[in-house]
GROMACS .gro file of C-alpha atoms in nm:
model
  281
    1UNK     CA    1  -3.620 -13.000 -16.334
    2UNK     CA    2  -3.441 -13.092 -16.015
    3UNK     CA    3  -3.645 -13.053 -15.699
    4UNK     CA    4  -3.495 -13.001 -15.359
    5UNK     CA    5  -3.550 -13.241 -15.074
    6UNK     CA    6  -3.825 -13.146 -14.832
    7UNK     CA    7  -3.720 -12.961 -14.522
    8UNK     CA    8  -3.692 -13.147 -14.193
    9UNK     CA    9  -4.002 -12.968 -14.064
   10UNK     CA   10  -4.211 -13.121 -14.345
   11UNK     CA   11  -4.044 -13.462 -14.364
   12UNK     CA   12  -4.156 -13.567 -14.014
   13UNK     CA   13  -4.532 -13.549 -14.090
   14UNK     CA   14  -4.475 -13.730 -14.420
   15UNK     CA   15  -4.288 -14.005 -14.240
   16UNK     CA   16  -4.581 -14.037 -14.004
   17UNK     CA   17  -4.810 -14.070 -14.307
   18UNK     CA   18  -4.587 -14.340 -14.453
   19UNK     CA   19  -4.569 -14.549 -14.137
   20UNK     CA   20  -4.941 -14.503 -14.076
   21UNK     CA   21  -5.008 -14.636 -14.427
   22UNK     CA   22  -4.781 -14.933 -14.354
   23UNK     CA   23  -4.975 -14.996 -14.031
   24UNK     CA   24  -5.301 -14.992 -14.229
   25UNK     CA   25  -5.161 -15.253 -14.467
   26UNK     CA   26  -5.030 -15.473 -14.185
   27UNK     CA   27  -5.352 -15.448 -13.983
   28UNK     CA   28  -5.548 -15.544 -14.295
   29UNK     CA   29  -5.345 -15.863 -14.327
   30UNK     CA   30  -5.408 -15.944 -13.960
   31UNK     CA   31  -5.779 -15.871 -14.007
   32UNK     CA   32  -5.795 -16.119 -14.293
   33UNK     CA   33  -5.616 -16.385 -14.089
   34UNK     CA   34  -5.860 -16.360 -13.799
   35UNK     CA   35  -6.168 -16.331 -14.021
   36UNK     CA   36  -6.064 -16.631 -14.230
   37UNK     CA   37  -5.991 -16.833 -13.916
   38UNK     CA   38  -6.335 -16.743 -13.782
   39UNK     CA   39  -6.497 -16.861 -14.105
   40UNK     CA   40  -6.299 -17.186 -14.130
   41UNK     CA   41  -6.293 -17.260 -13.758
   42UNK     CA   42  -5.920 -17.261 -13.690
   43UNK     CA   43  -5.605 -17.053 -13.746
   44UNK     CA   44  -5.431 -17.363 -13.876
   45UNK     CA   45  -5.663 -17.364 -14.178
   46UNK     CA   46  -5.485 -17.053 -14.305
   47UNK     CA   47  -5.194 -17.266 -14.426
   48UNK     CA   48  -5.436 -17.445 -14.658
   49UNK     CA   49  -5.422 -17.258 -14.989
   50UNK     CA   50  -5.763 -17.387 -15.094
   51UNK     CA   51  -5.930 -17.253 -14.780
   52UNK     CA   52  -5.758 -16.915 -14.811
   53UNK     CA   53  -5.854 -16.887 -15.178
   54UNK     CA   54  -6.214 -16.976 -15.098
   55UNK     CA   55  -6.234 -16.691 -14.845
   56UNK     CA   56  -6.079 -16.444 -15.092
   57UNK     CA   57  -6.268 -16.557 -15.400
   58UNK     CA   58  -6.604 -16.684 -15.278
   59UNK     CA   59  -6.709 -16.440 -15.007
   60UNK     CA   60  -6.818 -16.076 -15.010
   61UNK     CA   61  -6.566 -16.012 -14.734
   62UNK     CA   62  -6.285 -16.149 -14.951
   63UNK     CA   63  -6.382 -15.926 -15.243
   64UNK     CA   64  -6.396 -15.611 -15.033
   65UNK     CA   65  -6.077 -15.706 -14.848
   66UNK     CA   66  -5.886 -15.761 -15.173
   67UNK     CA   67  -5.989 -15.421 -15.310
   68UNK     CA   68  -5.898 -15.254 -14.982
   69UNK     CA   69  -5.555 -15.416 -14.975
   70UNK     CA   70  -5.483 -15.302 -15.331
   71UNK     CA   71  -5.575 -14.948 -15.227
   72UNK     CA   72  -5.364 -14.981 -14.910
   73UNK     CA   73  -5.060 -15.085 -15.116
   74UNK     CA   74  -5.119 -14.785 -15.343
   75UNK     CA   75  -5.145 -14.559 -15.038
   76UNK     CA   76  -4.811 -14.686 -14.906
   77UNK     CA   77  -4.657 -14.617 -15.247
   78UNK     CA   78  -4.794 -14.262 -15.260
   79UNK     CA   79  -4.675 -14.196 -14.902
   80UNK     CA   80  -4.326 -14.322 -14.991
   81UNK     CA   81  -4.329 -14.108 -15.305
   82UNK     CA   82  -4.418 -13.804 -15.096
   83UNK     CA   83  -4.096 -13.843 -14.899
   84UNK     CA   84  -3.883 -13.797 -15.208
   85UNK     CA   85  -3.959 -13.448 -15.333
   86UNK     CA   86  -4.177 -13.141 -15.301
   87UNK     CA   87  -4.346 -13.216 -15.633
   88UNK     CA   88  -4.451 -13.558 -15.506
   89UNK     CA   89  -4.560 -13.408 -15.175
   90UNK     CA   90  -4.781 -13.157 -15.361
   91UNK     CA   91  -4.972 -13.441 -15.528
   92UNK     CA   92  -4.977 -13.630 -15.199
   93UNK     CA   93  -5.165 -13.342 -15.036
   94UNK     CA   94  -5.486 -13.444 -15.215
   95UNK     CA   95  -5.417 -13.807 -15.307
   96UNK     CA   96  -5.352 -13.935 -14.955
   97UNK     CA   97  -5.669 -13.790 -14.795
   98UNK     CA   98  -5.877 -13.917 -15.089
   99UNK     CA   99  -5.740 -14.272 -15.063
  100UNK     CA  100  -5.770 -14.267 -14.684
  101UNK     CA  101  -6.135 -14.163 -14.714
  102UNK     CA  102  -6.208 -14.442 -14.963
  103UNK     CA  103  -6.031 -14.695 -14.740
  104UNK     CA  104  -6.233 -14.584 -14.440
  105UNK     CA  105  -6.568 -14.574 -14.618
  106UNK     CA  106  -6.507 -14.917 -14.775
  107UNK     CA  107  -6.533 -15.075 -14.429
  108UNK     CA  108  -6.909 -15.031 -14.473
  109UNK     CA  109  -6.889 -15.310 -14.728
  110UNK     CA  110  -6.831 -15.565 -14.455
  111UNK     CA  111  -7.000 -15.657 -14.130
  112UNK     CA  112  -7.353 -15.573 -14.016
  113UNK     CA  113  -7.427 -15.345 -14.311
  114UNK     CA  114  -7.448 -15.657 -14.529
  115UNK     CA  115  -7.752 -15.797 -14.346
  116UNK     CA  116  -8.013 -15.629 -14.567
  117UNK     CA  117  -8.054 -15.666 -14.942
  118UNK     CA  118  -8.170 -15.442 -15.225
  119UNK     CA  119  -8.224 -15.069 -15.175
  120UNK     CA  120  -8.256 -15.116 -14.800
  121UNK     CA  121  -7.910 -15.268 -14.796
  122UNK     CA  122  -7.773 -14.983 -15.007
  123UNK     CA  123  -7.921 -14.730 -14.762
  124UNK     CA  124  -7.757 -14.910 -14.470
  125UNK     CA  125  -7.417 -14.924 -14.643
  126UNK     CA  126  -7.435 -14.553 -14.733
  127UNK     CA  127  -7.532 -14.458 -14.375
  128UNK     CA  128  -7.249 -14.671 -14.240
  129UNK     CA  129  -6.999 -14.512 -14.481
  130UNK     CA  130  -7.111 -14.160 -14.382
  131UNK     CA  131  -7.079 -14.258 -14.014
  132UNK     CA  132  -6.725 -14.387 -14.069
  133UNK     CA  133  -6.615 -14.079 -14.264
  134UNK     CA  134  -6.760 -13.838 -14.007
  135UNK     CA  135  -6.596 -14.023 -13.719
  136UNK     CA  136  -6.267 -14.037 -13.907
  137UNK     CA  137  -6.275 -13.663 -13.978
  138UNK     CA  138  -6.341 -13.576 -13.613
  139UNK     CA  139  -6.108 -13.823 -13.444
  140UNK     CA  140  -5.841 -13.792 -13.711
  141UNK     CA  141  -5.851 -13.414 -13.694
  142UNK     CA  142  -5.798 -13.415 -13.318
  143UNK     CA  143  -5.446 -13.556 -13.356
  144UNK     CA  144  -5.293 -13.271 -13.566
  145UNK     CA  145  -5.497 -13.022 -13.362
  146UNK     CA  146  -5.339 -13.149 -13.040
  147UNK     CA  147  -4.991 -13.127 -13.197
  148UNK     CA  148  -5.055 -12.771 -13.315
  149UNK     CA  149  -5.179 -12.665 -12.972
  150UNK     CA  150  -4.880 -12.827 -12.803
  151UNK     CA  151  -4.641 -12.649 -13.036
  152UNK     CA  152  -4.788 -12.299 -13.048
  153UNK     CA  153  -4.976 -12.250 -12.723
  154UNK     CA  154  -4.678 -12.195 -12.500
  155UNK     CA  155  -4.583 -11.924 -12.257
  156UNK     CA  156  -4.580 -11.657 -12.526
  157UNK     CA  157  -4.934 -11.682 -12.656
  158UNK     CA  158  -4.903 -11.382 -12.884
  159UNK     CA  159  -4.689 -11.589 -13.121
  160UNK     CA  160  -4.914 -11.718 -13.400
  161UNK     CA  161  -5.226 -11.631 -13.199
  162UNK     CA  162  -5.428 -11.526 -13.504
  163UNK     CA  163  -5.333 -11.847 -13.683
  164UNK     CA  164  -5.434 -12.053 -13.381
  165UNK     CA  165  -5.770 -11.878 -13.358
  166UNK     CA  166  -5.835 -11.939 -13.727
  167UNK     CA  167  -5.740 -12.308 -13.697
  168UNK     CA  168  -5.968 -12.356 -13.398
  169UNK     CA  169  -6.263 -12.189 -13.571
  170UNK     CA  170  -6.211 -12.397 -13.886
  171UNK     CA  171  -6.188 -12.718 -13.685
  172UNK     CA  172  -6.509 -12.625 -13.503
  173UNK     CA  173  -6.684 -12.572 -13.838
  174UNK     CA  174  -6.574 -12.916 -13.953
  175UNK     CA  175  -6.686 -13.054 -13.617
  176UNK     CA  176  -7.041 -12.924 -13.668
  177UNK     CA  177  -7.068 -13.114 -13.997
  178UNK     CA  178  -6.912 -13.427 -13.848
  179UNK     CA  179  -7.146 -13.430 -13.547
  180UNK     CA  180  -7.453 -13.373 -13.765
  181UNK     CA  181  -7.346 -13.658 -13.995
  182UNK     CA  182  -7.273 -13.886 -13.698
  183UNK     CA  183  -7.614 -13.824 -13.541
  184UNK     CA  184  -7.806 -13.866 -13.866
  185UNK     CA  185  -7.623 -14.178 -13.985
  186UNK     CA  186  -7.624 -14.317 -13.631
  187UNK     CA  187  -8.003 -14.296 -13.617
  188UNK     CA  188  -8.027 -14.484 -13.947
  189UNK     CA  189  -7.784 -14.752 -13.831
  190UNK     CA  190  -7.968 -14.779 -13.499
  191UNK     CA  191  -8.294 -14.841 -13.680
  192UNK     CA  192  -8.138 -15.126 -13.876
  193UNK     CA  193  -7.936 -15.283 -13.594
  194UNK     CA  194  -8.144 -15.215 -13.282
  195UNK     CA  195  -8.496 -15.159 -13.409
  196UNK     CA  196  -8.670 -15.078 -13.080
  197UNK     CA  197  -8.628 -14.928 -12.734
  198UNK     CA  198  -8.651 -15.277 -12.586
  199UNK     CA  199  -8.361 -15.391 -12.805
  200UNK     CA  200  -8.158 -15.092 -12.687
  201UNK     CA  201  -8.223 -15.148 -12.315
  202UNK     CA  202  -8.252 -15.525 -12.281
  203UNK     CA  203  -7.983 -15.673 -12.505
  204UNK     CA  204  -7.602 -15.682 -12.460
  205UNK     CA  205  -7.564 -15.513 -12.799
  206UNK     CA  206  -7.797 -15.230 -12.703
  207UNK     CA  207  -7.634 -15.181 -12.363
  208UNK     CA  208  -7.285 -15.151 -12.513
  209UNK     CA  209  -7.431 -14.913 -12.770
  210UNK     CA  210  -7.567 -14.701 -12.482
  211UNK     CA  211  -7.218 -14.691 -12.336
  212UNK     CA  212  -7.084 -14.578 -12.673
  213UNK     CA  213  -7.347 -14.304 -12.686
  214UNK     CA  214  -7.248 -14.187 -12.336
  215UNK     CA  215  -6.884 -14.161 -12.448
  216UNK     CA  216  -6.994 -13.972 -12.760
  217UNK     CA  217  -7.192 -13.736 -12.534
  218UNK     CA  218  -6.876 -13.671 -12.332
  219UNK     CA  219  -6.682 -13.589 -12.649
  220UNK     CA  220  -6.958 -13.356 -12.763
  221UNK     CA  221  -6.964 -13.178 -12.424
  222UNK     CA  222  -6.588 -13.117 -12.439
  223UNK     CA  223  -6.612 -12.995 -12.799
  224UNK     CA  224  -6.892 -12.751 -12.710
  225UNK     CA  225  -6.695 -12.625 -12.410
  226UNK     CA  226  -6.396 -12.565 -12.637
  227UNK     CA  227  -6.597 -12.377 -12.898
  228UNK     CA  228  -6.821 -12.162 -12.680
  229UNK     CA  229  -6.613 -12.117 -12.364
  230UNK     CA  230  -6.239 -12.174 -12.398
  231UNK     CA  231  -6.172 -12.039 -12.749
  232UNK     CA  232  -6.360 -11.708 -12.694
  233UNK     CA  233  -6.211 -11.667 -12.346
  234UNK     CA  234  -5.858 -11.715 -12.478
  235UNK     CA  235  -5.903 -11.422 -12.713
  236UNK     CA  236  -6.023 -11.198 -12.430
  237UNK     CA  237  -5.764 -11.313 -12.176
  238UNK     CA  238  -5.471 -11.299 -12.420
  239UNK     CA  239  -5.497 -10.921 -12.432
  240UNK     CA  240  -5.495 -10.887 -12.054
  241UNK     CA  241  -5.286 -11.142 -11.867
  242UNK     CA  242  -5.033 -11.398 -11.987
  243UNK     CA  243  -5.100 -11.613 -11.680
  244UNK     CA  244  -5.471 -11.631 -11.758
  245UNK     CA  245  -5.398 -11.713 -12.121
  246UNK     CA  246  -5.164 -11.995 -12.021
  247UNK     CA  247  -5.433 -12.136 -11.793
  248UNK     CA  248  -5.696 -12.125 -12.068
  249UNK     CA  249  -5.462 -12.281 -12.324
  250UNK     CA  250  -5.378 -12.561 -12.080
  251UNK     CA  251  -5.750 -12.631 -12.034
  252UNK     CA  252  -5.796 -12.634 -12.411
  253UNK     CA  253  -5.514 -12.884 -12.458
  254UNK     CA  254  -5.658 -13.103 -12.182
  255UNK     CA  255  -6.003 -13.092 -12.342
  256UNK     CA  256  -5.861 -13.195 -12.680
  257UNK     CA  257  -5.671 -13.481 -12.518
  258UNK     CA  258  -5.987 -13.577 -12.332
  259UNK     CA  259  -6.177 -13.591 -12.661
  260UNK     CA  260  -5.907 -13.820 -12.799
  261UNK     CA  261  -5.924 -14.057 -12.500
  262UNK     CA  262  -6.303 -14.075 -12.520
  263UNK     CA  263  -6.276 -14.127 -12.896
  264UNK     CA  264  -6.045 -14.427 -12.850
  265UNK     CA  265  -6.291 -14.570 -12.602
  266UNK     CA  266  -6.569 -14.524 -12.860
  267UNK     CA  267  -6.359 -14.717 -13.112
  268UNK     CA  268  -6.312 -14.995 -12.858
  269UNK     CA  269  -6.689 -15.014 -12.809
  270UNK     CA  270  -6.740 -15.019 -13.187
  271UNK     CA  271  -6.490 -15.303 -13.227
  272UNK     CA  272  -6.681 -15.506 -12.967
  273UNK     CA  273  -7.018 -15.432 -13.129
  274UNK     CA  274  -6.879 -15.548 -13.463
  275UNK     CA  275  -6.834 -15.900 -13.325
  276UNK     CA  276  -7.180 -15.923 -13.166
  277UNK     CA  277  -7.524 -16.021 -13.289
  278UNK     CA  278  -7.725 -15.699 -13.350
  279UNK     CA  279  -8.011 -15.635 -13.110
  280UNK     CA  280  -8.265 -15.650 -13.392
  281UNK     CA  281  -8.173 -16.016 -13.449
   0.00000   0.00000   0.00000
């Protein structure tokens, strides 16, 4: 059966998915280059096939990286397939999030989570994977939420208002689960990587971690303000005054953008922590 091409309204998000998948693949190659250079001692060693093979074949990092790159290539293929037809896009609706979740969680197979061995190591890897998935759900969800708010919360707030309210409530529900998972898995990771109050306060690793926690607290404050102040007030104001509704919707958009900015700063802190010796060591 012949399937029609997707409409322009749907093609744009699918193109974003495709180019995001390509960026994941490219960043993975760059990650390998820097990690291999760190192991061998120089970027010039990457041209040595024996050195590169040793990193891929003889290290845990190389094994995890290879599996992740295979999945990244598959993700690019599925994203490209989704651009071709509605049938492909229907399958992409569940395949792409599943592969993205596996890619994200697989990062727990590298880095500090590999310090411990046995069941303790398994517990650390699982906690790290849960932390990554929860963070990805929250931060990743903020991007389409911001686009939806920008598109539909205009001067005429009666257009799609019920849909907007439902989207905001559903995002808040997901946010509760994500925050709970972040706090729980963060406590487990903190036990493994910090170990004590002294390690948190008196080491560079612990101090940067405190900064990350402060940023997380800012994100949580904005999210709570959205859920318990702005979203309910928009429903009340919408029925009374368009000017008040526009003001509330502008605050909501600013809060969502603020969460995104703080989230990027959290990721920056995490990237720095990933290169440092844990406080417990």
